[in-house]
Coordinates of C-alpha atoms in Angstrom, one line a residue:
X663 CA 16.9 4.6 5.3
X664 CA 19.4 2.4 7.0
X665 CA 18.9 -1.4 7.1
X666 CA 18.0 -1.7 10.6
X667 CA 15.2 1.0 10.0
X668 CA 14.0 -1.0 7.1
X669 CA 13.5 -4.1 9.6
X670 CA 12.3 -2.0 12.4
X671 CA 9.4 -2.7 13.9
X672 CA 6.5 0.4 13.9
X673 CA 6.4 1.8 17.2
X674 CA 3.4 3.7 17.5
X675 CA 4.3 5.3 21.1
X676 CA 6.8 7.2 18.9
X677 CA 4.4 9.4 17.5
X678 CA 3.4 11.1 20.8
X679 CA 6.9 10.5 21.7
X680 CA 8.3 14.6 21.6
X681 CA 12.1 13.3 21.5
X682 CA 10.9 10.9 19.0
X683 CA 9.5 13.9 17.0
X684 CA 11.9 15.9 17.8
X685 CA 14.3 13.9 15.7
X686 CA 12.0 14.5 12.4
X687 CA 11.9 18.1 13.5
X688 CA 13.5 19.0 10.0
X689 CA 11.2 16.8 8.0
X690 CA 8.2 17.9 9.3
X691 CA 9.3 21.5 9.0
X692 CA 9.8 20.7 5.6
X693 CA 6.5 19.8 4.7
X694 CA 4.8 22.4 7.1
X695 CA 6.6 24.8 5.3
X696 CA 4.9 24.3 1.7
X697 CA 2.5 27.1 1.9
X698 CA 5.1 29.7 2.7
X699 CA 6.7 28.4 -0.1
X700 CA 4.6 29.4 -2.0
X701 CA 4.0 32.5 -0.6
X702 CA 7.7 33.3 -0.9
X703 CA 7.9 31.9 -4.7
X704 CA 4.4 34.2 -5.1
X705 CA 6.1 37.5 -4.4
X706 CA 9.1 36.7 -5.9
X707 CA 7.3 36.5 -9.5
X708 CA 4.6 38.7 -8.7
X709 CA 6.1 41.9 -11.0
X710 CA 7.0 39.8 -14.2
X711 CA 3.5 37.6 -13.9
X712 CA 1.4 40.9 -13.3
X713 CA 3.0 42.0 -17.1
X714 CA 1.8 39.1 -19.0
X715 CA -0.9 39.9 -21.5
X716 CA -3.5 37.3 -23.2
X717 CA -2.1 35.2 -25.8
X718 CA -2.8 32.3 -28.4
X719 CA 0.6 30.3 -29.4
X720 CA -0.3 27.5 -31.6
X721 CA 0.7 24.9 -29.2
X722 CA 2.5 24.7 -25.8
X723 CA 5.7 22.5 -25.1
X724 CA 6.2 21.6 -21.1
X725 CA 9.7 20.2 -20.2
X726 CA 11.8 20.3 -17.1
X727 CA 10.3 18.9 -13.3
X728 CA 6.9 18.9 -13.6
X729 CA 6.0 19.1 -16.8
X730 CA 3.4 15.8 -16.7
X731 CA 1.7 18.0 -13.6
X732 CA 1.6 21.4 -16.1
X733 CA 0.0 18.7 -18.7
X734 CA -2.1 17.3 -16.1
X735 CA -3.4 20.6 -15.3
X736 CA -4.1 22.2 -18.3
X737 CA -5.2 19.3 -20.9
X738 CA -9.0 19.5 -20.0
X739 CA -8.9 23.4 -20.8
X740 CA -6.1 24.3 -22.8
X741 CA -7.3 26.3 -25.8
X742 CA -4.5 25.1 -28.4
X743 CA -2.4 21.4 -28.4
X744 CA -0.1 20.3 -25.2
X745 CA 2.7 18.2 -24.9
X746 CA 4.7 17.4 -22.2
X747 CA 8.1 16.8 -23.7
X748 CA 10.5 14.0 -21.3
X749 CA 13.5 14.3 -24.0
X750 CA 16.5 16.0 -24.7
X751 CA 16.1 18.5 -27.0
X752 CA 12.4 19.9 -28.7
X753 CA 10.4 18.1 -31.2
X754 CA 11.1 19.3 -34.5
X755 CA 8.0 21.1 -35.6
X756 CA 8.3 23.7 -32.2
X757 CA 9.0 27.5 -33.8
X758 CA 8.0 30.8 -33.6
X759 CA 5.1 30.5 -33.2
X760 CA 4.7 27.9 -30.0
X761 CA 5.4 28.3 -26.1
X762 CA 7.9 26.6 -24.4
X763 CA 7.2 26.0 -20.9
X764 CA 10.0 25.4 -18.7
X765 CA 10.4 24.6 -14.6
X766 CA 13.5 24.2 -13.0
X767 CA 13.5 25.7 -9.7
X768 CA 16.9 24.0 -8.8
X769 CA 18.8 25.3 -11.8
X770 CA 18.3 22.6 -14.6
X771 CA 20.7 20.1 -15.7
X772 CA 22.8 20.6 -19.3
X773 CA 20.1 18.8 -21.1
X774 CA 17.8 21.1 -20.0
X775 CA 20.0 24.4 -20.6
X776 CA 20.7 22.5 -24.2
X777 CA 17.0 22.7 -24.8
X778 CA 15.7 25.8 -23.6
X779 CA 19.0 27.2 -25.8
X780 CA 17.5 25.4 -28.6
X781 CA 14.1 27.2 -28.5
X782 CA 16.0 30.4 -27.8
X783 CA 17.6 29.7 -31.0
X784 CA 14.6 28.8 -32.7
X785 CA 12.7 32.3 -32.0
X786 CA 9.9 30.0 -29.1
X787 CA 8.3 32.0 -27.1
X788 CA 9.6 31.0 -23.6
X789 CA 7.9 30.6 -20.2
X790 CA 10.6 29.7 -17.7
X791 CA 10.8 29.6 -13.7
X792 CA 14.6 29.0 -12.8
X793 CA 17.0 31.0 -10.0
X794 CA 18.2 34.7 -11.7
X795 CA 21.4 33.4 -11.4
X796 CA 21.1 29.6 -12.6
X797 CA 22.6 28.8 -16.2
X798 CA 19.3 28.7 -17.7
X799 CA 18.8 31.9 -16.8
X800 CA 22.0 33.0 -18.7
X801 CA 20.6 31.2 -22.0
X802 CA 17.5 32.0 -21.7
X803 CA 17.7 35.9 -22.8
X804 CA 15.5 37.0 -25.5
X805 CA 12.7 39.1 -26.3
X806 CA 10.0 36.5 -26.7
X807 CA 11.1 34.8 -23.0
X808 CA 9.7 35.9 -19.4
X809 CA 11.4 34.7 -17.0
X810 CA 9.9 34.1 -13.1
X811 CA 12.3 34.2 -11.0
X812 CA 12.3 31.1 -8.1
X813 CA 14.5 31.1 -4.6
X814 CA 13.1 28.1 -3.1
X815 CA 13.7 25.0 -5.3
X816 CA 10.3 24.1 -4.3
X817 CA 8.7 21.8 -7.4
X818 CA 5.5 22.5 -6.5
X819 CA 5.7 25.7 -4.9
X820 CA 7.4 26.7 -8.7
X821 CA 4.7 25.5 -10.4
X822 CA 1.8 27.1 -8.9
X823 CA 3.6 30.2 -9.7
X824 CA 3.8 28.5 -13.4
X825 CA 0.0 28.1 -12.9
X826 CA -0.5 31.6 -12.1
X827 CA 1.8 32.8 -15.0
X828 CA -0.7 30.7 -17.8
X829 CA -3.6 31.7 -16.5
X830 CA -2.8 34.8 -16.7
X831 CA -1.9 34.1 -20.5
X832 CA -5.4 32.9 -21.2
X833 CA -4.1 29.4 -21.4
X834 CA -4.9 27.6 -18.5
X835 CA -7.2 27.5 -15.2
X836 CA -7.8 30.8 -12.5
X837 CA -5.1 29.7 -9.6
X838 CA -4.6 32.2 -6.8
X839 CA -1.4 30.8 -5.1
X840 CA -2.4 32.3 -2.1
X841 CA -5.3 30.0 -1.7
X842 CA -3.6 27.1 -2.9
X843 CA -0.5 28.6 0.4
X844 CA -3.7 28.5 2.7
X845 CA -4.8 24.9 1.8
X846 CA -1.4 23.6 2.3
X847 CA -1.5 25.4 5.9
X848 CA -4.7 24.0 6.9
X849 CA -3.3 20.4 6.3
X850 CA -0.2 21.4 8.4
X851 CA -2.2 22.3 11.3
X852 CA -4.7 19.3 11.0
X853 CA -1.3 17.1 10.8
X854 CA 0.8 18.8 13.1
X855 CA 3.2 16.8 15.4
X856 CA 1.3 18.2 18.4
X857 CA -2.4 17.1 17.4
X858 CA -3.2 13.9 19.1
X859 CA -3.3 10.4 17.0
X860 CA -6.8 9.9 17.6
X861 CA -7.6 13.3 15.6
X862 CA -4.7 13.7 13.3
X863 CA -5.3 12.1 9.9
X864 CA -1.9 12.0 8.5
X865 CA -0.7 10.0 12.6
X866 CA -3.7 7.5 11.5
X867 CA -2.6 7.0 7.9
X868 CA 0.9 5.9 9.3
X869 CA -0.7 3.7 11.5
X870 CA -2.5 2.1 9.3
X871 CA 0.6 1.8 6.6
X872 CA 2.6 0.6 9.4
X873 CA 3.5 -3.3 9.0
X874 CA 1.5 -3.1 5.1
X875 CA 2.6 -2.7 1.4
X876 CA 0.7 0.0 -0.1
X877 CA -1.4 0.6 -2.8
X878 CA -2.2 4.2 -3.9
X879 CA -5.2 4.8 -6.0
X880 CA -6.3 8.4 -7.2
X881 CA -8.9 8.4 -9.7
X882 CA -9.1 11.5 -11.4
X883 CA -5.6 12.7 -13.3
X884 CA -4.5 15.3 -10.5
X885 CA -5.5 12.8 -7.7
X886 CA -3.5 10.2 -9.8
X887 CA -0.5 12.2 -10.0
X888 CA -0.5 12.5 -6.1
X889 CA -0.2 8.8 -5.9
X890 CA 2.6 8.4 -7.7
X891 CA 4.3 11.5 -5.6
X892 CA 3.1 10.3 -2.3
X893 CA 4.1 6.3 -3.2
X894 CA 7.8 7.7 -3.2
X895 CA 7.2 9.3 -0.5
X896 CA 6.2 6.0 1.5
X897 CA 9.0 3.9 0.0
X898 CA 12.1 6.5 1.0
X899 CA 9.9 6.5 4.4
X900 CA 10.0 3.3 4.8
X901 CA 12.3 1.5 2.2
X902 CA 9.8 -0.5 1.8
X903 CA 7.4 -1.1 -1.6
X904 CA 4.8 1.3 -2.2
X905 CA 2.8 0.9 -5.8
X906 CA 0.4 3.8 -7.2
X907 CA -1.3 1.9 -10.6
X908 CA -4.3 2.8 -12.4
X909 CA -7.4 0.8 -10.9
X910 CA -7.2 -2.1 -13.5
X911 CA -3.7 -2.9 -12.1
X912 CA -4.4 -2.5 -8.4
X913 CA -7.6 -4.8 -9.0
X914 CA -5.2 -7.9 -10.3
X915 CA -2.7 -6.9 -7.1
X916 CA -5.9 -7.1 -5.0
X917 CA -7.5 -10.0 -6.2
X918 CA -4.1 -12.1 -6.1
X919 CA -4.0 -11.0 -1.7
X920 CA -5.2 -14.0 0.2
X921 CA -7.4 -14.0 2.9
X922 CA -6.3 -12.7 6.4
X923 CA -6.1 -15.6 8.3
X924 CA -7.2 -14.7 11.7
X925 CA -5.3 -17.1 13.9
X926 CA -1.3 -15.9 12.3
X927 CA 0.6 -14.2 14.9
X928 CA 1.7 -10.7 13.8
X929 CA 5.4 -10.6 15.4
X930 CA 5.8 -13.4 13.1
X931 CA 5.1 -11.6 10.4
X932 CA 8.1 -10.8 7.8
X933 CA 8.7 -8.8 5.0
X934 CA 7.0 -10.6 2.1
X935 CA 4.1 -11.8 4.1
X936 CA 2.8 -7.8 4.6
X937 CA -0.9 -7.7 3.6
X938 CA -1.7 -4.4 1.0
X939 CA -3.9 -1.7 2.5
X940 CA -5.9 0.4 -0.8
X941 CA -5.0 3.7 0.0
X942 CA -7.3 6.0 -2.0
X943 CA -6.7 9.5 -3.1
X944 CA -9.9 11.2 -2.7
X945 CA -10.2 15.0 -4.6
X946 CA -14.1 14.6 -5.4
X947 CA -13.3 15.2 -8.9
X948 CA -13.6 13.1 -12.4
X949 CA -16.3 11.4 -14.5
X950 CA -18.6 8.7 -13.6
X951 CA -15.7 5.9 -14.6
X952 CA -13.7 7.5 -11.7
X953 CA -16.4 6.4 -9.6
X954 CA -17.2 3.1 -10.9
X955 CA -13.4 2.0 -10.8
X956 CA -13.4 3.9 -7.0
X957 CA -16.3 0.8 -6.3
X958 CA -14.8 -1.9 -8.3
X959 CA -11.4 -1.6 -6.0
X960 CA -13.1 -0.9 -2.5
X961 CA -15.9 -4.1 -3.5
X962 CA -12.2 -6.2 -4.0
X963 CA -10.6 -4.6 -1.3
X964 CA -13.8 -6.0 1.5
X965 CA -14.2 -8.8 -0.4
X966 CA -10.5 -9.8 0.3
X967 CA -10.3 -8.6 3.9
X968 CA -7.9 -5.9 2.8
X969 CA -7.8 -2.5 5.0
X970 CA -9.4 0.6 2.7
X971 CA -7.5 4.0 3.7
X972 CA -8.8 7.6 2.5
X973 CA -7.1 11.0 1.7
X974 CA -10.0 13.1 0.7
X975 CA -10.1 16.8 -0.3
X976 CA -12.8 18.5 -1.6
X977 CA -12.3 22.0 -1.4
X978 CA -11.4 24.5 -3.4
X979 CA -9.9 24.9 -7.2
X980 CA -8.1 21.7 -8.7
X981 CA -4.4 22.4 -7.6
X982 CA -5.6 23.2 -4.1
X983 CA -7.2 19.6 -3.9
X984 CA -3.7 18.5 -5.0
X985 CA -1.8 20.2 -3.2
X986 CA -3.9 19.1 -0.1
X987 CA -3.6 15.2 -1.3
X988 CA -0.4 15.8 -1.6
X989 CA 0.7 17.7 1.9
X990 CA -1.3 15.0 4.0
X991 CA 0.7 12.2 2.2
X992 CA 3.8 13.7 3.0
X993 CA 3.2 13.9 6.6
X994 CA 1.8 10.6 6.5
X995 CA 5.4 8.9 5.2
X996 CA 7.1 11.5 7.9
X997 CA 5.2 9.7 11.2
X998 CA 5.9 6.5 9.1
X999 CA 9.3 6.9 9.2
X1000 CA 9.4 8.2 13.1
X1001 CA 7.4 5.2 14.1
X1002 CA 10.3 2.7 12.2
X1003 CA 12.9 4.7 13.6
X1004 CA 14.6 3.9 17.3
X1005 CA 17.4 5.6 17.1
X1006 CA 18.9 8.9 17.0
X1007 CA 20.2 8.3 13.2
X1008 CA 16.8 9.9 12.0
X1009 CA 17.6 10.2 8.3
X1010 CA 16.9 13.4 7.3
X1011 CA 15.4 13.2 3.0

């Protein structure tokens, strides 16, 4: 995101505009493409997933990209203790007799090959998605290690395949990547570029993002996750700053926004004087405090004349929710960066 495009003013026109779309043709693509992701990542790792057989380590180790969503995921069922490890190396209990899960569908960086060569080394079982041909791959040969192959270097396409893999171990939640591949498709079509802004949900989110600084809210710890993945998305969009916070956080950023005042003039706006929108991150899910804190920030939000957006998902399993948060978010920051941009310098993330 250049500097004009950061300045730019958001051009709403652009968003019906097809040369204007055109421009974000690969973008768009990009995220419209998730679900055959999937599907591709599915088939790929279909034979050595279908082999897996029930099993009961004494406790699972995640590491590599995504390992907080692979704790996320499997906390509230996993039979035996989780830990999502962010460090170099493995903690110094991990042996035999524990699992090491690893992602790293672009290859892994030497810290990560230094670690999964430590569990090899240490006699872990080992759960790793990585290219065939990717140095991890190379260090990663032993008896106690399956390895699923990945071509995409799709995150999240890699780790429903991951999903799959632990159910299938007994260790985790039923996911069917094909019906997670269909949710991500149904958003794509809702959010196309050629559905019409006044029934396109992800055209109307970047509308009403436009001139504001948001603030991403998902209550339960999936729809949470979301937040923090779609934030980034808004701030490479826009290069401007997006916070996702629990609701304790928002609710201090909230009360501290002053009240619109309804005679300023907008195209005098400037950058530090753009009001928050609550932007909430809806996947029906979580206990009772998940709706208490959902009131708490919307009662703030109306009580300090600040605009309340919605991403809500309700259907289907937990990652399909996610996945759906997730897609609509990302075409959300795509129109948000079309409508900022003028030019034919569309940058490309």
């Amino acid at each position: 995101m250049s500097a004009s495009q950061i300045m730019a003013e958001f051009d709403d026109a652009r968003l019906e505009d097809p040369a204007a779309l055109a421009r974000a043709d690969e973008v768009l693509r990009r995220v419209a493409g998730a679900g055959a992701r999937i599907r591709i990542e599915a088939e790929k790792s279909a034979e050595p997933i279908a082999s897996l057989e029930p099993t009961k380590p004494r406790a699972i180790i995640a590491v590599g990209t995504e390992a907080r969503l692979v704790r996320a995921m499997l906390e509230p069922t996993c039979p035996v203790p989780f830990v999502a490890w962010p460090r170099h190396g493995l903690p110094g209990w991990v042996g035999p007799l524990d699992l090491v899960v690893v992602m790293a569908p672009e290859g892994g960086s030497p810290d990560l090959v230094a670690t999964v060569h430590e569990g090899v080394r240490r006699g872990c079982m080992l759960l790793i998605a990585c290219p065939p041909g990717s140095a991890i791959a190379e260090y990663a040969g032993s008896r106690a290690t399956t390895l699923l192959p990945t071509c995409t270097g799709d995150p999240l396409a890699v780790a429903v395949q991951m999903f799959h893999a632990l159910s299938r171990l007994g260790l985790g939640p039923d996911v069917d990547p094909q019906q997670v591949a269909d949710a991500m498709d149904k958003v794509a079509e809702e959010c196309s570029p050629f559905v019409d802004l006044a029934i396109n949900p992800a055209k109307d989110l970047a509308l009403a993002l436009a001139d504001s600084q948001p603030l991403v809210w998902g209550g339960s710890v999936l729809a949470a996750r979301a937040g923090r993945r779609v934030a980034e998305a808004l701030r490479a969009a826009s290069g401007r700053p997006a916070l996702s916070a629990d609701a304790d956080e928002l609710l201090i950023v909230l009360d501290a926004a002053s009240s619109r005042d309804p005679f300023e003039d907008p195209f005098e706006q400037v950058v530090s004087d753009r009001r928050p929108v609550l932007l909430i991150l809806d996947d029906g899910l979580g206990a009772e405090a998940v709706h208490v804190a959902r009131n708490r920030l919307i009662a703030m939000a109306e009580g300090r004349d600040v605009r309340v957006s919605l991403i809500s998902h309700h259907d289907g399993s937990e990652i399909e929710r996610y996945a759906a948060l997730l897609a609509t978010g990302w075409f959300a920051a795509a129109y948000l960066e079309v409508g900022l941009t003028a030019d034919d310098d569309f940058d490309r993330r």
